[in-house]
Coordinates of C-alpha atoms in Angstrom, one line a residue:
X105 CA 0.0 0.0 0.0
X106 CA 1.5 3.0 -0.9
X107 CA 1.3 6.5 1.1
X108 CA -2.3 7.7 -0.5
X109 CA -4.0 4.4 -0.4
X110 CA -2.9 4.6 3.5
X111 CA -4.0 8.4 3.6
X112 CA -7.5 7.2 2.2
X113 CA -7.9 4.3 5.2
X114 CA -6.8 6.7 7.7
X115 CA -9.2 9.2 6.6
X116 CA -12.1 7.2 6.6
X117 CA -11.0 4.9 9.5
X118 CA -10.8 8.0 12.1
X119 CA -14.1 9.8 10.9
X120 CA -15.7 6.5 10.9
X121 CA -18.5 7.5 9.0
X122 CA -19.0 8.3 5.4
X123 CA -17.4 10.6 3.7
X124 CA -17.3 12.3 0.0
X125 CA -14.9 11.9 -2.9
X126 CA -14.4 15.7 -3.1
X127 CA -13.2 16.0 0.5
X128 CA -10.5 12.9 0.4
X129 CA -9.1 14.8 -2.9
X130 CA -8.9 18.2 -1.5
X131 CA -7.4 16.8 1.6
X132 CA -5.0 14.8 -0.5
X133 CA -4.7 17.4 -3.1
X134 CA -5.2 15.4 -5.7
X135 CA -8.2 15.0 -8.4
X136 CA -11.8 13.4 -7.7
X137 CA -10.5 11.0 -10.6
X138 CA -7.2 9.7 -9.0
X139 CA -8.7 9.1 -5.0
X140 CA -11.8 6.7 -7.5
X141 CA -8.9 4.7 -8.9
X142 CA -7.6 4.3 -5.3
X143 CA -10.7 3.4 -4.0
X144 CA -10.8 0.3 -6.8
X145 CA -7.6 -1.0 -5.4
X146 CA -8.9 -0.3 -1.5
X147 CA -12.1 -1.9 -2.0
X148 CA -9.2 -5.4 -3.2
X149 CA -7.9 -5.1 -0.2
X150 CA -10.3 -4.5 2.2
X151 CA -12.2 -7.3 1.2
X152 CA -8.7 -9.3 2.2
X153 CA -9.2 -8.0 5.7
X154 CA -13.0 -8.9 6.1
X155 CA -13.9 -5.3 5.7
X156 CA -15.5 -3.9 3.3
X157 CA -16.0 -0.1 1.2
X158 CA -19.5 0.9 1.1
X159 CA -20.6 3.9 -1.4
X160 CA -23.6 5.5 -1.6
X161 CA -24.1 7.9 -4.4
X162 CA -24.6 11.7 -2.9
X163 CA -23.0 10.9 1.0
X164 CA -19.9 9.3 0.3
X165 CA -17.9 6.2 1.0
X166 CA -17.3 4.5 4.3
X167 CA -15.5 1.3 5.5
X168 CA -17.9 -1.1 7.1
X169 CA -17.1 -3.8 9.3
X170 CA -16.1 -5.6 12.8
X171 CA -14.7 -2.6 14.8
X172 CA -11.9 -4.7 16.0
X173 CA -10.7 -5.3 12.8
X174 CA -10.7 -1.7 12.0
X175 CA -9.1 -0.3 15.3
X176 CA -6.1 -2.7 14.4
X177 CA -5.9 -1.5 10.8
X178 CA -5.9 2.1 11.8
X179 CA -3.3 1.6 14.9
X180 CA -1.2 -0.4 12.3
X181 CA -1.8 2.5 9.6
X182 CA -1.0 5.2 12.5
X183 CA 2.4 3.7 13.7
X184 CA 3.5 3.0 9.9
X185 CA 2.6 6.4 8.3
X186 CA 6.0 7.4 7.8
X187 CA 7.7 4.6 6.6
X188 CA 4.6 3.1 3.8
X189 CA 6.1 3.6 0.4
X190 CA 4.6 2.7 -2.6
X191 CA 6.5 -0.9 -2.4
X192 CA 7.4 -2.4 -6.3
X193 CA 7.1 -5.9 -6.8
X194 CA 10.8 -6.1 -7.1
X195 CA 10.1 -4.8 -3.2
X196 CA 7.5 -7.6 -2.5
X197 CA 9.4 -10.3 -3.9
X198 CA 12.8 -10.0 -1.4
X199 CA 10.8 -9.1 1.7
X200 CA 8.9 -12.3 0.7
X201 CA 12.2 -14.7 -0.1
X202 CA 13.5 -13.3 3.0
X203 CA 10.2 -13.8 5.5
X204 CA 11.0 -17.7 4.2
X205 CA 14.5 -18.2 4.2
X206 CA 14.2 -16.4 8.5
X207 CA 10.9 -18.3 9.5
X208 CA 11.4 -22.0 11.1
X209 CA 7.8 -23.2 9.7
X210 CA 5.2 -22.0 7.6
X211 CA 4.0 -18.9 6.7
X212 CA 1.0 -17.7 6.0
X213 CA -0.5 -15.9 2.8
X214 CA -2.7 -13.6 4.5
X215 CA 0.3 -12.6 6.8
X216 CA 2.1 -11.8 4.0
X217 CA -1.0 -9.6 2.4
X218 CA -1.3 -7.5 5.9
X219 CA 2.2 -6.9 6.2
X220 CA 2.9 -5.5 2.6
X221 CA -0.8 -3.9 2.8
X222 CA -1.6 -5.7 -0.8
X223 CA -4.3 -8.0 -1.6
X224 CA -3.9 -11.8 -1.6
X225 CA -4.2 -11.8 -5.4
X226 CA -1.4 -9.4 -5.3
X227 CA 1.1 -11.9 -3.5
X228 CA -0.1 -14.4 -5.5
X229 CA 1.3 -12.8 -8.5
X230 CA 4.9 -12.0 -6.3
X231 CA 5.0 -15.8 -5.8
X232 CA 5.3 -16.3 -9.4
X233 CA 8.5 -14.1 -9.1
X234 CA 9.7 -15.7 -6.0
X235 CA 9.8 -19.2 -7.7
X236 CA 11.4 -18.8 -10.2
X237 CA 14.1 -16.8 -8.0
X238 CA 14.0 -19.6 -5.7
X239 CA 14.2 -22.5 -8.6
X240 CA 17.4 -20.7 -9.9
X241 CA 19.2 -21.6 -6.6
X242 CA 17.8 -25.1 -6.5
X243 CA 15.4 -24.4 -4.3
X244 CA 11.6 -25.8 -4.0
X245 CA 8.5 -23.3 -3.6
X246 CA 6.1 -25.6 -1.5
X247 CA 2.3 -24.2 -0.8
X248 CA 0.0 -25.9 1.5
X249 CA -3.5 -25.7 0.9
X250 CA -3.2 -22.2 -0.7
X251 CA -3.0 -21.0 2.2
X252 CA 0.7 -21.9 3.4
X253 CA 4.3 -21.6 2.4
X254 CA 7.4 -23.0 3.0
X255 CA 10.8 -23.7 1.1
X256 CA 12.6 -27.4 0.8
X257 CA 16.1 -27.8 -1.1
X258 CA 19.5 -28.8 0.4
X259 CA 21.0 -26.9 2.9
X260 CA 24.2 -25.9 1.1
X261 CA 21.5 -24.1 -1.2
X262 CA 19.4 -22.8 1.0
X263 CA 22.8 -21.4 2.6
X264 CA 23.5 -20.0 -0.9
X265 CA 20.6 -18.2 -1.4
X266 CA 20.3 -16.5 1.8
X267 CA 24.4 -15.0 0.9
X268 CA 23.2 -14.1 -2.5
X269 CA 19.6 -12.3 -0.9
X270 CA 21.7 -10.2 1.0
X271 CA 24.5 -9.3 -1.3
X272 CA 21.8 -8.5 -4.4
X273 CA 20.0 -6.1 -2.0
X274 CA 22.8 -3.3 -1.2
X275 CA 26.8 -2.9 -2.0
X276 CA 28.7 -4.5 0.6
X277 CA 29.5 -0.4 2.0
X278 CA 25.9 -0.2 2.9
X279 CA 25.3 -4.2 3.9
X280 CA 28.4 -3.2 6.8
X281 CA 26.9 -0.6 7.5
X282 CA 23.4 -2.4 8.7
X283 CA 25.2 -5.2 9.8
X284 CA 27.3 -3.2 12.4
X285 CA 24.5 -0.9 13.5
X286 CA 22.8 -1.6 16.8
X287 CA 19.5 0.1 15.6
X288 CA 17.2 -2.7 14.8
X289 CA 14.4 -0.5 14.5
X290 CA 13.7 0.3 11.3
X291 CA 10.3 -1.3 10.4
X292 CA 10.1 -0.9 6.7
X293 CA 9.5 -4.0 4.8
X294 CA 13.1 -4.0 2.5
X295 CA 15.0 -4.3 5.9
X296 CA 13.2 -6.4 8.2
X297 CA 13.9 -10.0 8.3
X298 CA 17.8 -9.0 7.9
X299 CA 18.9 -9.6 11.6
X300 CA 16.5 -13.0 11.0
X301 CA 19.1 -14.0 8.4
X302 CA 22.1 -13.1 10.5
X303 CA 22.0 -11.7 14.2
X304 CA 25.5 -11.9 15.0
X305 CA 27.7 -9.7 16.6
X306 CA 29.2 -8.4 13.7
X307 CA 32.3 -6.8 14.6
X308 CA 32.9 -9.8 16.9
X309 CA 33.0 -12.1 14.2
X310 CA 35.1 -9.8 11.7
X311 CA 37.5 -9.4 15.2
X312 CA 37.5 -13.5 15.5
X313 CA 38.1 -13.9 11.9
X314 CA 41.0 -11.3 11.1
X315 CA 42.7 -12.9 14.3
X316 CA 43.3 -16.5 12.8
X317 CA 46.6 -16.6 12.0
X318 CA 46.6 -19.5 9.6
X319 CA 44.1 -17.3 7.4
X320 CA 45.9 -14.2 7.7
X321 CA 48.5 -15.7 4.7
X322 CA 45.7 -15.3 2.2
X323 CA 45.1 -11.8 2.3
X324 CA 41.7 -11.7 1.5
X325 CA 40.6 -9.3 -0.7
X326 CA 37.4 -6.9 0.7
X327 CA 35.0 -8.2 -0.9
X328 CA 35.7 -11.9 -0.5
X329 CA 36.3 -11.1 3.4
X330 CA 33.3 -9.5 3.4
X331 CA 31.4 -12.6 1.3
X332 CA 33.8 -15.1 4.2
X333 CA 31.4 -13.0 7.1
X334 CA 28.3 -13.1 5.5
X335 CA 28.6 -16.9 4.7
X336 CA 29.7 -17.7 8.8
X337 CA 27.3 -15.3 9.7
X338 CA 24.7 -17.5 7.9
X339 CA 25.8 -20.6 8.8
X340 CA 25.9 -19.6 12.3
X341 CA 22.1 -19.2 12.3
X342 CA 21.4 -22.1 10.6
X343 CA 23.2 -24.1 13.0
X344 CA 21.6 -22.3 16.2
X345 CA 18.3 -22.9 14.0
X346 CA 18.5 -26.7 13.8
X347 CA 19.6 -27.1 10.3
X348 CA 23.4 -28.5 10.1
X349 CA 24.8 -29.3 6.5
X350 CA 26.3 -32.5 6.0
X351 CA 29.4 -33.4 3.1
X352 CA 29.9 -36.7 1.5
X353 CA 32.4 -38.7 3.2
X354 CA 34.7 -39.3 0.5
X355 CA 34.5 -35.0 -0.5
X356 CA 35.1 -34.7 3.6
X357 CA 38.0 -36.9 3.4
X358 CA 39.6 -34.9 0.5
X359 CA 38.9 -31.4 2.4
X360 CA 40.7 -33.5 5.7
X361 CA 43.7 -34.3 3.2
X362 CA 44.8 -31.0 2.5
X363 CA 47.0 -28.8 4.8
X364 CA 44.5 -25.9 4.8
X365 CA 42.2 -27.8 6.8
X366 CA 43.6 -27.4 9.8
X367 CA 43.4 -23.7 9.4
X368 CA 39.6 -24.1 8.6
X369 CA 39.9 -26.1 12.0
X370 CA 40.8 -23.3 13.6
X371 CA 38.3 -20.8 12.5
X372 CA 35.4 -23.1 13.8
X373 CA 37.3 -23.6 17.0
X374 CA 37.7 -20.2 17.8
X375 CA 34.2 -19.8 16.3
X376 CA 32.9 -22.3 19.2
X377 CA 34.6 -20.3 22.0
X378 CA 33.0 -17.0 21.3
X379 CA 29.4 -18.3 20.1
X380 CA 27.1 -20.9 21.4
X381 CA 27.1 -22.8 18.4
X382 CA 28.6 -26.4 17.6
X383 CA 30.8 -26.5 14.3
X384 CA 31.6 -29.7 13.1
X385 CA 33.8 -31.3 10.3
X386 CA 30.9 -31.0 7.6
X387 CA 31.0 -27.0 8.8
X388 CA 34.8 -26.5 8.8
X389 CA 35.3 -28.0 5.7
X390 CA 32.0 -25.9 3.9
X391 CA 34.0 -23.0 4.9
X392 CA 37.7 -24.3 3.6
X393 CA 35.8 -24.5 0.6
X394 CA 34.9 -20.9 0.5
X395 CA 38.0 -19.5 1.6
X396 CA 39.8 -21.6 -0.9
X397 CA 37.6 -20.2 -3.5
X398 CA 37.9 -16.4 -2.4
X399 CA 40.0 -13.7 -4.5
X400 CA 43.0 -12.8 -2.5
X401 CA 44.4 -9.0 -3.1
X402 CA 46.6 -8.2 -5.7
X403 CA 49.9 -7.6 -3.6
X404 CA 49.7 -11.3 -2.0
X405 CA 49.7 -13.3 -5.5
X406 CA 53.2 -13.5 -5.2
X407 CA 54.1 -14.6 -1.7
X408 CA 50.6 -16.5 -2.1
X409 CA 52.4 -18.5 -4.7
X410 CA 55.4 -19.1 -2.9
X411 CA 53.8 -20.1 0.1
X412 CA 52.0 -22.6 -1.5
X413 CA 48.7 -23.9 -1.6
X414 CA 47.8 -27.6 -1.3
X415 CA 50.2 -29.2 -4.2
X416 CA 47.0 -30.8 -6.2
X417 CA 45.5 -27.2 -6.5
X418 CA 48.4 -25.6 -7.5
X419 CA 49.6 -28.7 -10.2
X420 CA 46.0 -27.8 -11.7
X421 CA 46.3 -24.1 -11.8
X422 CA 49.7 -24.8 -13.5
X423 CA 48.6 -27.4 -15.8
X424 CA 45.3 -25.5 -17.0
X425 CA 47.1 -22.1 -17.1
X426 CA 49.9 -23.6 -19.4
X427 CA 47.0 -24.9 -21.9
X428 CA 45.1 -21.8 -21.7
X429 CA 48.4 -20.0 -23.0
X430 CA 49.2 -22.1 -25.9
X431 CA 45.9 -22.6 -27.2
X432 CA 45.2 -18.8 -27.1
X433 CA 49.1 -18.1 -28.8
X434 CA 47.7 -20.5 -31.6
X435 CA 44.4 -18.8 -31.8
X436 CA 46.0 -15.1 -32.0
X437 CA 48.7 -16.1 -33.5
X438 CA 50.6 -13.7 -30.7
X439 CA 53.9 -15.5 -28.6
X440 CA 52.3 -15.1 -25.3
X441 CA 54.6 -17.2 -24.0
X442 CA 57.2 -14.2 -24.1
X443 CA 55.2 -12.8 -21.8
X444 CA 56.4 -14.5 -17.7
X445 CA 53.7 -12.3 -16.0
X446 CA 50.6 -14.0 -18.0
X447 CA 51.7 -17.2 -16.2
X448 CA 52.1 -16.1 -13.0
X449 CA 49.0 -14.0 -13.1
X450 CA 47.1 -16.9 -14.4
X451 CA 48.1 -19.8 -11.3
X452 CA 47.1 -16.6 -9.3
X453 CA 43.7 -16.5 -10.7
X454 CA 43.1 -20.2 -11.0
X455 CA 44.0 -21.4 -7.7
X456 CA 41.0 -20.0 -6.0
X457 CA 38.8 -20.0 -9.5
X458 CA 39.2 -23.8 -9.5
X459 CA 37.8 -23.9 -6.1
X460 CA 35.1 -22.2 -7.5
X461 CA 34.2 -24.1 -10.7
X462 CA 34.4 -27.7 -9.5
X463 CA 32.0 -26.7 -6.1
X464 CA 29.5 -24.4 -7.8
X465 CA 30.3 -21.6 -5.6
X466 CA 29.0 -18.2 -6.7
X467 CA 31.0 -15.7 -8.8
X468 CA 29.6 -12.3 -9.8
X469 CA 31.4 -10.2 -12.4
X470 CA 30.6 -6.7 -11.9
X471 CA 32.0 -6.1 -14.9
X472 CA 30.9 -8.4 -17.3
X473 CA 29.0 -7.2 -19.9
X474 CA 32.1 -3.8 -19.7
X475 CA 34.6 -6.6 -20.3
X476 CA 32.7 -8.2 -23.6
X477 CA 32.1 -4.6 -25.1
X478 CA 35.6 -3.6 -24.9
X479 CA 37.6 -6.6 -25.8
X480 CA 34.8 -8.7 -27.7
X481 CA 37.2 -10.9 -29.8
X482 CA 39.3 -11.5 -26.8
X483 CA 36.2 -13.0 -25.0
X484 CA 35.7 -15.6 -28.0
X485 CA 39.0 -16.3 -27.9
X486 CA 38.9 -17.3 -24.4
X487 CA 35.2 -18.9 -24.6
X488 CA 36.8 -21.1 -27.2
X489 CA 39.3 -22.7 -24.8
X490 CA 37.0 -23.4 -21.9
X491 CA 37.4 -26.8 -23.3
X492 CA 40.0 -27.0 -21.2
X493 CA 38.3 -27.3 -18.0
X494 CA 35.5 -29.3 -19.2
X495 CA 38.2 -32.1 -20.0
X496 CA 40.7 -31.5 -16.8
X497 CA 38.0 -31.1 -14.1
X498 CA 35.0 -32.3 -16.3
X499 CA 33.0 -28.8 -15.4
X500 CA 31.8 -26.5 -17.7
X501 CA 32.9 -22.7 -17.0
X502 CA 30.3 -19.5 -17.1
X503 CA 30.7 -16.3 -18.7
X504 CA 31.6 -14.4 -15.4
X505 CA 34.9 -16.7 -15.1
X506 CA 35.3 -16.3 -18.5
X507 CA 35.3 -12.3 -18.3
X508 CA 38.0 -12.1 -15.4
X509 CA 40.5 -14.3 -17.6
X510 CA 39.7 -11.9 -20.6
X511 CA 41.1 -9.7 -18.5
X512 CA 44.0 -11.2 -17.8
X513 CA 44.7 -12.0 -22.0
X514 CA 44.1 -8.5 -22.4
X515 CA 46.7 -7.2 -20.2
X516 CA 49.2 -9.4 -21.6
X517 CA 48.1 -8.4 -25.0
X518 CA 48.5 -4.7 -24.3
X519 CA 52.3 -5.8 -22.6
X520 CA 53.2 -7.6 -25.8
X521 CA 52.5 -4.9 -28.1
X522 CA 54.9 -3.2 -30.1
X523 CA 55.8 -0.1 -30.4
X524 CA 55.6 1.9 -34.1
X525 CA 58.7 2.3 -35.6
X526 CA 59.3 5.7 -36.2
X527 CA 61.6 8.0 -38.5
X528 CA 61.5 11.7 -37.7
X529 CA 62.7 13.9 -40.3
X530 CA 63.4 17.3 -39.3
X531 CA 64.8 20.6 -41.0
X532 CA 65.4 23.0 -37.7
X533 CA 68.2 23.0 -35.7
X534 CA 69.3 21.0 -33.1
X535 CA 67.3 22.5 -30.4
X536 CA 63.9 22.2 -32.2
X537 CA 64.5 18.6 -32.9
X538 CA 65.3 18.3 -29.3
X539 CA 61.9 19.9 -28.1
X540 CA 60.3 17.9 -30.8
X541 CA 61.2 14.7 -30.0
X542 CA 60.7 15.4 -26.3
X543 CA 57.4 16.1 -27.2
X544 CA 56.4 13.0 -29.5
X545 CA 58.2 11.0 -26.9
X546 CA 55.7 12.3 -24.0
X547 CA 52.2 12.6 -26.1
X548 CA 53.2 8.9 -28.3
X549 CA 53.7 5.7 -25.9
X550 CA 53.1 4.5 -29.1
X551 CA 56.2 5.5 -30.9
X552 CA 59.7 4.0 -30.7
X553 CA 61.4 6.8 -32.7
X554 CA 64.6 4.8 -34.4
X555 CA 66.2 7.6 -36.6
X556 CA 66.3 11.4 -36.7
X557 CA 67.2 12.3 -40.4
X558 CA 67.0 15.2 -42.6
X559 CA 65.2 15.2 -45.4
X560 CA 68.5 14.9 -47.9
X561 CA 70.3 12.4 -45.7
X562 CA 66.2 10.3 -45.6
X563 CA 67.0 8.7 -49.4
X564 CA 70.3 7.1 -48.2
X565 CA 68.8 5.4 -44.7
X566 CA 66.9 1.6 -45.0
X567 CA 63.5 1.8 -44.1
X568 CA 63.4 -2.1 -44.0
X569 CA 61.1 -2.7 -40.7
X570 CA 59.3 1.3 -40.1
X571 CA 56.3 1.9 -39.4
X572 CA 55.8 5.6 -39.6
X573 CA 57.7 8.5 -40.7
X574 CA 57.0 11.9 -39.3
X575 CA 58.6 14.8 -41.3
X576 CA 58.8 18.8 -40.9
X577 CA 58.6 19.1 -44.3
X578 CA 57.0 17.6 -47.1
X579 CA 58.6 14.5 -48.8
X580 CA 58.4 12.7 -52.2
X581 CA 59.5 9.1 -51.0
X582 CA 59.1 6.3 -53.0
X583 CA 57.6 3.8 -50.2
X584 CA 54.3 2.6 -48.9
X585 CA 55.2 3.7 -45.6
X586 CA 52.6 6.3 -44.1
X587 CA 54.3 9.6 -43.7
X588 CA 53.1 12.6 -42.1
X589 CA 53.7 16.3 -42.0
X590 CA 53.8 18.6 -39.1
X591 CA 55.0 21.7 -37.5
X592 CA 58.3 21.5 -35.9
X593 CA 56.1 23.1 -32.8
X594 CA 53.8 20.0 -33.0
X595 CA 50.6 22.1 -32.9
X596 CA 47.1 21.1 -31.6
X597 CA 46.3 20.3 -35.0
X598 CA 49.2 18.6 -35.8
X599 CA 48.1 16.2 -32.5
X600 CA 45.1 15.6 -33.2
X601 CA 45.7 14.5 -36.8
X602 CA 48.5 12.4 -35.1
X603 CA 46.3 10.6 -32.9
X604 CA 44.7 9.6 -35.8
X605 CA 47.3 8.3 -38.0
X606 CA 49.0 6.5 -34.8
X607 CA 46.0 4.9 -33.6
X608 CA 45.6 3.4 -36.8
X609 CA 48.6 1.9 -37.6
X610 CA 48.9 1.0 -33.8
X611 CA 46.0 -1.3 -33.9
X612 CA 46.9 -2.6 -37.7
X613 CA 50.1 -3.9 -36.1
X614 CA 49.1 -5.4 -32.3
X615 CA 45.6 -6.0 -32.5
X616 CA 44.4 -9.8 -32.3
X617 CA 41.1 -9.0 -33.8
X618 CA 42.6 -8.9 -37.1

């Protein structure tokens, strides 16, 4: 219900009587036409709360029915008058998921229509929305009776969801700020139902986490710590809650086998001592599984590496990161195997991505759809090799994964690239070529300026191998090599047109869309 339709029942509910068209709208400020519309949509939900709109032609309308019903509606509209917004169904829909990912049994349908002040047909239509949200994360949408909802799936997925609710609703600077506030106050729909999902101590936990020494090597990067508290934050309510999330033996016996297990060990220990909730093996190792899959800041890739992960991780970053390389150099046709840093940067990204691809952990790339606009060759390049992990670790890769190592082809792309070879022909003295080449050298990242020549000394040097000659003066050469003239000053014009030329012959040379 938004802010007028809640105007309209206070209105009538405190004069308690009927009460004309013309004076709701001139109260309201708004036309006779608008408060009829309202009253169509009123009338829906009014009949939802057993009351109902009565209009006589010439008096007015009134609502009609038990007086109980309508002191509650009116002390409910009073103490929410400031906080009713007009609620989308994009609104409806997460208040919803979360009322059933927080509540231990049913809920009901007519709860849900009081609480969003919307008629039952209304929520019925949200539901529609909230499946399919809900089938996405593999999880099942059961209603009783048509009367009474309640969500089954696996408790790793249920787990999921509720980390993925919370993260889709604000950016993580906003989601730490709720989450370390003490006001719990706030009654508006989009925000209650949060402390449901994870009332913790919030600065404890972050405190408890940060002081694990074992986990302090990985250097988590904000985002991914962030993602670590959510996730324990979660699972600490399910676990207080009832529901406990169980691994297959033989998947709990390879988490047991690798050294980081112990560190995961002593995460839940510590978690046990401060909170009164059990952790067991299952738990521990759900967690490895998350740090291991976490992006770690940029300036602990190398010591990262060095350190070591478990050998079998690192073996398969290594191995996967070698293929990727040469089946992208025989793609492009570029030696990226010149370059040391794609390597490196690679077994950086793959040791946590391959975490992530053979447990189905989430991965959003933010920049995504950024990535396949600016490099869009480069992404079918690396879409063509996912091949590679389908027949190492026998799981297919999506397009968010795919996106980050674009990035990472990119970048060593753009370090592989050659510079233009460039002749500069000049007729001033020496102090004007000086000032000129200073200034081509700072404006051109582009240009590798070879020679400096003069125009009658230009017909005895080889141009075997040049890319560009940029002259003072104008010449009659007998090459295909673009030449170009300017003003020993290099003038704004002279840049510009520059830019031009440069960029072109630049992208002719290095670019693997060609």
């Amino acid at each position: 219900m938004n802010k007028r339709l809640s105007s309209i029942v206070s209105i009538l509910l405190r004069k308690n009587d009927y009460v004309t068209i013309d004076s709701i709208s001139k109260e309201l400020k708004v036309c006779n036409k608008t408060i009829r519309n309202d009253l169509v949509t009123l009338d829906n939900w009014l009949r939802e709360m057993s009351l109902d709109l009565d209009k006589k032609p010439g008096v007015g309308v009134a609502i009609l029915g038990d007086e109980d019903i309508k002191l509650r509606i009116l002390n409910d509209v009073v103490s929410k008058e400031n906080v009713i917004e007009s609620y989308s169904p994009e609104d409806r829909k997460l208040y919803i998921l979360k009322k059933l990912f927080s509540s231990n049994s049913t809920i009901k349908l007519q709860s849900l229509s009081k609480e969003l002040y919307v008629s039952r047909a209304t929520i019925h239509k949200d539901l529609i929305s909230v499946e399919v949200w809900l089938k996405r994360h593999k999880i099942s949408l059961i209603r009783n009776s048509d009367y009474f909802l309640f969500i089954e799936g696996k408790e790793k997925n249920i787990r999921k969801a509720i980390c993925s609710l919370i993260q889709m609703e604000m950016e993580f600077t906003n989601l730490s700020k709720l989450l370390q506030s003490n006001d719990k106050t706030t009654s508006e729909p989009q925000f209650t139902s949060i402390e449901n999902l994870i009332d913790i101590d919030f600065i404890k936990l972050q405190n408890i986490v940060l002081s694990v020494d074992s986990l302090s090597k990985y250097n988590l990067s904000d985002d991914s710590l962030m993602q670590l508290l959510i996730l324990i934050a979660v699972s600490m309510r399910r676990i207080e809650t009832g529901h406990s999330l169980t691994l297959s033996h033989d998947f709990l016996e390879e988490l047991r086998s690798l050294k980081e297990f112990n560190m995961a060990k002593d995460l839940t220990s510590s978690l046990e001592a401060n909170f009164d909730a059990p952790w067991s093996d299952d738990e521990a190792g759900h967690i490895l599984v998350n740090i291991l899959g976490s992006k770690t800041n940029i300036a602990s890739h190398d010591s990262f590496l060095k350190e070591g992960l478990s050998d079998i991780y690192n073996n398969e970053a290594t191995t996967i990161a070698k293929e990727l390389i040469s089946c992208w150099e025989n793609d492009l046709k570029i030696p990226l195997t010149k370059d040391s840093k794609l390597l490196c940067s690679l077994r950086s990204h793959l040791n946590p991505a391959i975490t992530r691809i053979k447990y189905g952990l989430p991965l959003n790339n933010p920049l995504l759809s950024d990535i396949y606009d600016t490099y869009p060759n480069t992404f079918k390049t690396v879409k063509r090799s996912a091949y590679i992990f389908k027949r190492i670790l026998d799981v297919d890769i999506n397009d968010d994964e795919i996106g980050y190592l674009t990035l990472h082809l990119a970048c060593s792309i753009d370090r592989l690239k050659e510079p233009l070879k460039t002749v500069v022909v000049c007729h001033s003295g020496v102090g004007a070529c000086e000032l000129l080449l200073n200034k081509l050298n700072f404006e051109f990242n582009e240009l590798k300026v070879i020679a400096l020549k003069s125009a009658t000394s230009l017909a005895s040097f080889s141009l075997s191998g040049v890319d560009l000659i940029i002259s003072t003066v104008p010449l009659d050469i007998d090459s295909d090599i673009r030449n170009i003239t300017i003003n020993p000053l290099l003038t704004k014009s002279d840049m510009l047109r520059l830019k031009v030329v440069i960029k072109e012959i630049y992208s002719q040379k290095n670019s693997p869309e060609k």
